[in-house]
Each structure stands twice: as structure tokens, then as C-alpha cells.
CSV table of C-alpha atoms in Angstrom, one decimal:
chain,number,residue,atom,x,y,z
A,1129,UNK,CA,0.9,27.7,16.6
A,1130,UNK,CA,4.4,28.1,15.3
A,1131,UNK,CA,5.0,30.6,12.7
A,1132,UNK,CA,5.4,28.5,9.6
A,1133,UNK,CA,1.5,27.1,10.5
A,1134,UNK,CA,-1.4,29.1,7.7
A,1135,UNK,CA,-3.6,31.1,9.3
A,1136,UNK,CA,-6.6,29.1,9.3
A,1137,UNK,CA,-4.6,26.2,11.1
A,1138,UNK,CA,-4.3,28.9,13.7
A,1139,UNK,CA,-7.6,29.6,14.0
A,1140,UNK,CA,-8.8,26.2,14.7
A,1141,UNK,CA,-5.8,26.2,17.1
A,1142,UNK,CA,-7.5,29.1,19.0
A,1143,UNK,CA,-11.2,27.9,19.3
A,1144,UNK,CA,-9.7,24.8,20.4
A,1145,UNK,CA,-7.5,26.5,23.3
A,1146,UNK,CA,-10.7,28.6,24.0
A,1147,UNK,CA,-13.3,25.9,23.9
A,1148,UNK,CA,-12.2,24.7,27.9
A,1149,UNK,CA,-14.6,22.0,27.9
A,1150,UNK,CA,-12.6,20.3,24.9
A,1151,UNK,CA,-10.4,18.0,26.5
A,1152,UNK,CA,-9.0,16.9,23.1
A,1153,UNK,CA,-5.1,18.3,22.3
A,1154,UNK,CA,-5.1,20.4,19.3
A,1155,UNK,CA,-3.7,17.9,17.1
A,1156,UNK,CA,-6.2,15.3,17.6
A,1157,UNK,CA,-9.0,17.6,17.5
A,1158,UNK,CA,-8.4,18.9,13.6
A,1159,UNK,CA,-7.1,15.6,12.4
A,1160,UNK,CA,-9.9,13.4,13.8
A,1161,UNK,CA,-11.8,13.5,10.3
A,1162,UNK,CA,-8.8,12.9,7.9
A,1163,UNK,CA,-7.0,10.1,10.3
A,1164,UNK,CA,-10.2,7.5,10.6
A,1165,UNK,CA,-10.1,8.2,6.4
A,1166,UNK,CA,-6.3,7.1,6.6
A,1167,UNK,CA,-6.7,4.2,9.1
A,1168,UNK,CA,-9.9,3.0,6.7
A,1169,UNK,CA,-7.7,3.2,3.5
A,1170,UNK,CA,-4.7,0.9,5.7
A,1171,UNK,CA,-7.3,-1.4,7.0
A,1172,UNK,CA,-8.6,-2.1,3.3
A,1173,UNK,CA,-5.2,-2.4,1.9
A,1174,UNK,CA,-4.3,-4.2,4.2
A,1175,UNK,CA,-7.4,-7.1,3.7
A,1176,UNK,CA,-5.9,-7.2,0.5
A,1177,UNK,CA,-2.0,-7.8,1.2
A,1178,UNK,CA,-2.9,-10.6,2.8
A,1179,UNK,CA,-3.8,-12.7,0.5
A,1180,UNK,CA,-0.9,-13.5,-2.7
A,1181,UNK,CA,-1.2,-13.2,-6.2
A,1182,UNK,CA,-1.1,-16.4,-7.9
A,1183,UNK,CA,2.6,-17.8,-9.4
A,1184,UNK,CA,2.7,-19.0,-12.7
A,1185,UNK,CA,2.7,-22.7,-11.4
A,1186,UNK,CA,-0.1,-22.0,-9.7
A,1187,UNK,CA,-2.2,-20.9,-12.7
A,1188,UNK,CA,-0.9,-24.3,-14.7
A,1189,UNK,CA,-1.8,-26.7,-12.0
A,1190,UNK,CA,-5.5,-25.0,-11.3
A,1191,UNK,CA,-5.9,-24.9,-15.4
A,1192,UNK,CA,-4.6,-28.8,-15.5
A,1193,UNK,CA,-7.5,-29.7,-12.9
A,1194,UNK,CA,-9.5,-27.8,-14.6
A,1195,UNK,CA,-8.9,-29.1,-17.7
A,1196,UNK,CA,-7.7,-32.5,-16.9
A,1197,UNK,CA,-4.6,-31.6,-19.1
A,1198,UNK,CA,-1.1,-31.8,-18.2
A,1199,UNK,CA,1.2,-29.6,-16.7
A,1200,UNK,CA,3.4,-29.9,-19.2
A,1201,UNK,CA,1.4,-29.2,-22.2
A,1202,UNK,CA,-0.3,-26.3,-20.1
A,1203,UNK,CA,2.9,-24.6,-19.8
A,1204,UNK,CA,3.6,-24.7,-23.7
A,1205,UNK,CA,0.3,-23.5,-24.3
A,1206,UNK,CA,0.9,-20.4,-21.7
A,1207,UNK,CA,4.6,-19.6,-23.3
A,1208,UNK,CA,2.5,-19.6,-26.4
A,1209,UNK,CA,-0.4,-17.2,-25.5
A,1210,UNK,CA,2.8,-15.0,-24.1
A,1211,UNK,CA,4.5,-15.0,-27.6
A,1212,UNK,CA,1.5,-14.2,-29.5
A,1213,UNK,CA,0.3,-11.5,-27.2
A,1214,UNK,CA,4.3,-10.2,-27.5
A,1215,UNK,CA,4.0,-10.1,-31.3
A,1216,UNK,CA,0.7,-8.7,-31.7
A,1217,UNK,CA,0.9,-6.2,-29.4
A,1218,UNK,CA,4.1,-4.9,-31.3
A,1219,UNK,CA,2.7,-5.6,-34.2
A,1220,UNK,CA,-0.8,-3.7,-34.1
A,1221,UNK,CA,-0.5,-1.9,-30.9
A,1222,UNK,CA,-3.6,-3.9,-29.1
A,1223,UNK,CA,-3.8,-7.6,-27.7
A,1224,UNK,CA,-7.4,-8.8,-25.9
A,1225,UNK,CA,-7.7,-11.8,-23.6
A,1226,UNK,CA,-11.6,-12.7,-24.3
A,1227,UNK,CA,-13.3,-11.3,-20.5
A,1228,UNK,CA,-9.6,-10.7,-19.0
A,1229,UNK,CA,-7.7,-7.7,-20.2
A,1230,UNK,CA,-7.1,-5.7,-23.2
A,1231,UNK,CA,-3.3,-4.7,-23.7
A,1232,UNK,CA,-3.0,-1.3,-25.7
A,1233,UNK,CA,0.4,0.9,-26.7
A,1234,UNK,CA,0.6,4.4,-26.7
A,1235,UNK,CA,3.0,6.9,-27.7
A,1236,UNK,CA,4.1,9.5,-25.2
A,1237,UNK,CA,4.9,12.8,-26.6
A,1238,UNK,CA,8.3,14.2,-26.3
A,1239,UNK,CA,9.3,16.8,-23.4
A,1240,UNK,CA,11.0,19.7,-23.9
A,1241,UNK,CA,13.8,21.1,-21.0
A,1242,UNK,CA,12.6,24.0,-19.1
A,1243,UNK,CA,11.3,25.1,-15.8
A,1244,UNK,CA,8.4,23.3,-14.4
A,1245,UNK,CA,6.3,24.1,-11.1
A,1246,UNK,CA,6.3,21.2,-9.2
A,1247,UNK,CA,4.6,21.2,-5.8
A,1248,UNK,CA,4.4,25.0,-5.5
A,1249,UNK,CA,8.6,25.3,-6.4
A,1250,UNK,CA,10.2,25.9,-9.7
A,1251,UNK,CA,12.0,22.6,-10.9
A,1252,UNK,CA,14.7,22.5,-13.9
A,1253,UNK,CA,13.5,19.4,-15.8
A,1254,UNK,CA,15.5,17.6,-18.3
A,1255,UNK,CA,14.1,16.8,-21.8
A,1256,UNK,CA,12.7,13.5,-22.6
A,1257,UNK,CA,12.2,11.7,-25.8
A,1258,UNK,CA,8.8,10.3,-27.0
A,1259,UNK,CA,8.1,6.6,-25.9
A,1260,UNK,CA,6.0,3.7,-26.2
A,1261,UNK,CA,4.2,3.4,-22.9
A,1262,UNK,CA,2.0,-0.5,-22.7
A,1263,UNK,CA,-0.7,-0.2,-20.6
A,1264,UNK,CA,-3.4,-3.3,-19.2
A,1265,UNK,CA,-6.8,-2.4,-18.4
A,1266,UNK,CA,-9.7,-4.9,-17.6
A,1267,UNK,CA,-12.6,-5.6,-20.4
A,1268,UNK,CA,-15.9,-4.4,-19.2
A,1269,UNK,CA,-17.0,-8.2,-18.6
A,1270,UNK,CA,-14.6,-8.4,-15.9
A,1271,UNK,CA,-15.5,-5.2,-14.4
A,1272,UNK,CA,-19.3,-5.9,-14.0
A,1273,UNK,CA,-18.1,-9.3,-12.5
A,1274,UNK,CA,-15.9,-7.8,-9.3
């Protein structure tokens, strides 16, 4: 192994020199375990970038069949739901689509500058001010449904 490689990386390197009847290299034999985890998470992610979320026109022509409405009218009530959601949210922090989502605010607490450990190496970090952070999240009648 090369110098900069942690001792128990070595170790596996040496049973796996050792072991003659292995005829994997010494890559493949310590990475077999956490590369079919990789190539399972790409294979699900990518079943799912196949397929495209659905445009705005979209949504008004499948709610106008739906509905038997017209596109027209659909669209006004959609920039309508969008301004009401807007104001309520700023106004009391919360806005829920019956069985869709539930939009919440929160306030992020201030930073203060300083010297952080980041990924085992000391980081300056600049302060930052408090903010108002939106977040989505699913209702619960959604989630039993998927």
C-alpha cells in the first residue's frame, strides 16, 4: 500500500496478497461490498430521472379534464392558490394544501465568525446573519399513500 493508506487498509491489502487462491486485485476485493451499494443507489436514481416532473401546463390541462373546466379559468385559479399561499405563509409562517404539503418558515439563528472543524481541517468561517429559511414537507396522508 502506499504510505498515505491507514493501517487497517493495509492489512486487508496483506491478507489479500497472501490469500494466493484470491484471484481478485486488491481493490476489487475491499470495495466489492460498498460498490454493489453505489451501483444500487445509481440504478434507483436513475428509474427515477427518467421519468419528468410535470410543467405547470401540464397540471392545468390534466385538472381541466378532470374537471371539465377551462384552461383558462384553471390558470386563474392556480395564480390564485399561489398568491394566497404567498401571503399566508408571510403572514403566519404556515400554509397547508389539504393531503399535499404543508409549507412552514423558520428562523435560522445567527453565526458568529470563528474557526470551525470541517472535515477533520480547521476552517475560518465568516459570520452570517439570522434568516428565514421556507421549508415543504408532505402531510402524513400523502406519505401513507406512496
Amino acid at each position: 500500500g502506499r504510505p498515505s493508506d491507514p493501517w487497517w487498509l493495509k492489512q486487508i491489502w496483506a491478507q489479500a496478497a497472501s490469500d494466493s487462491d484470491s484471484s481478485l486485485s486488491h481493490s476489487s476485493y475491499i470495495m466489492a461490498p460498498a460498490m454493489k451499494a453505489m451501483k444500487a443507489k445509481k440504478v434507483a436514481m436513475k428509474a427515477t430521472k427518467g421519468q419528468k416532473a410535470m410543467t405547470k401546463g401540464g397540471l392545468m390541462g390534466s385538472l381541466a379534464d378532470a374537471t371539465e373546466m377551462k384552461k383558462s379559468d384553471i390558470a386563474k385559479i392556480l395564480n390564485s392558490l399561489t398568491e394566497i399561499g404567498t401571503e399566508e405563509v408571510k403572514k403566519t409562517g404556515k400554509f397547508t394544501l389539504p393531503g399535499l404539503c404543508m409549507i412552514k418558515t423558520r428562523q435560522k439563528p445567527a453565526t458568529k465568525a470563528g474557526k470551525r472543524l470541517m472535515f477533520g481541517k480547521e476552517v475560518m468561517v465568516k459570520a452570517q446573519p439570522a434568516k428565514t429559511v421556507v421549508r415543504a414537507s408532505p402531510v402524513s396522508a400523502l406519505k401513507s399513500q406512496i
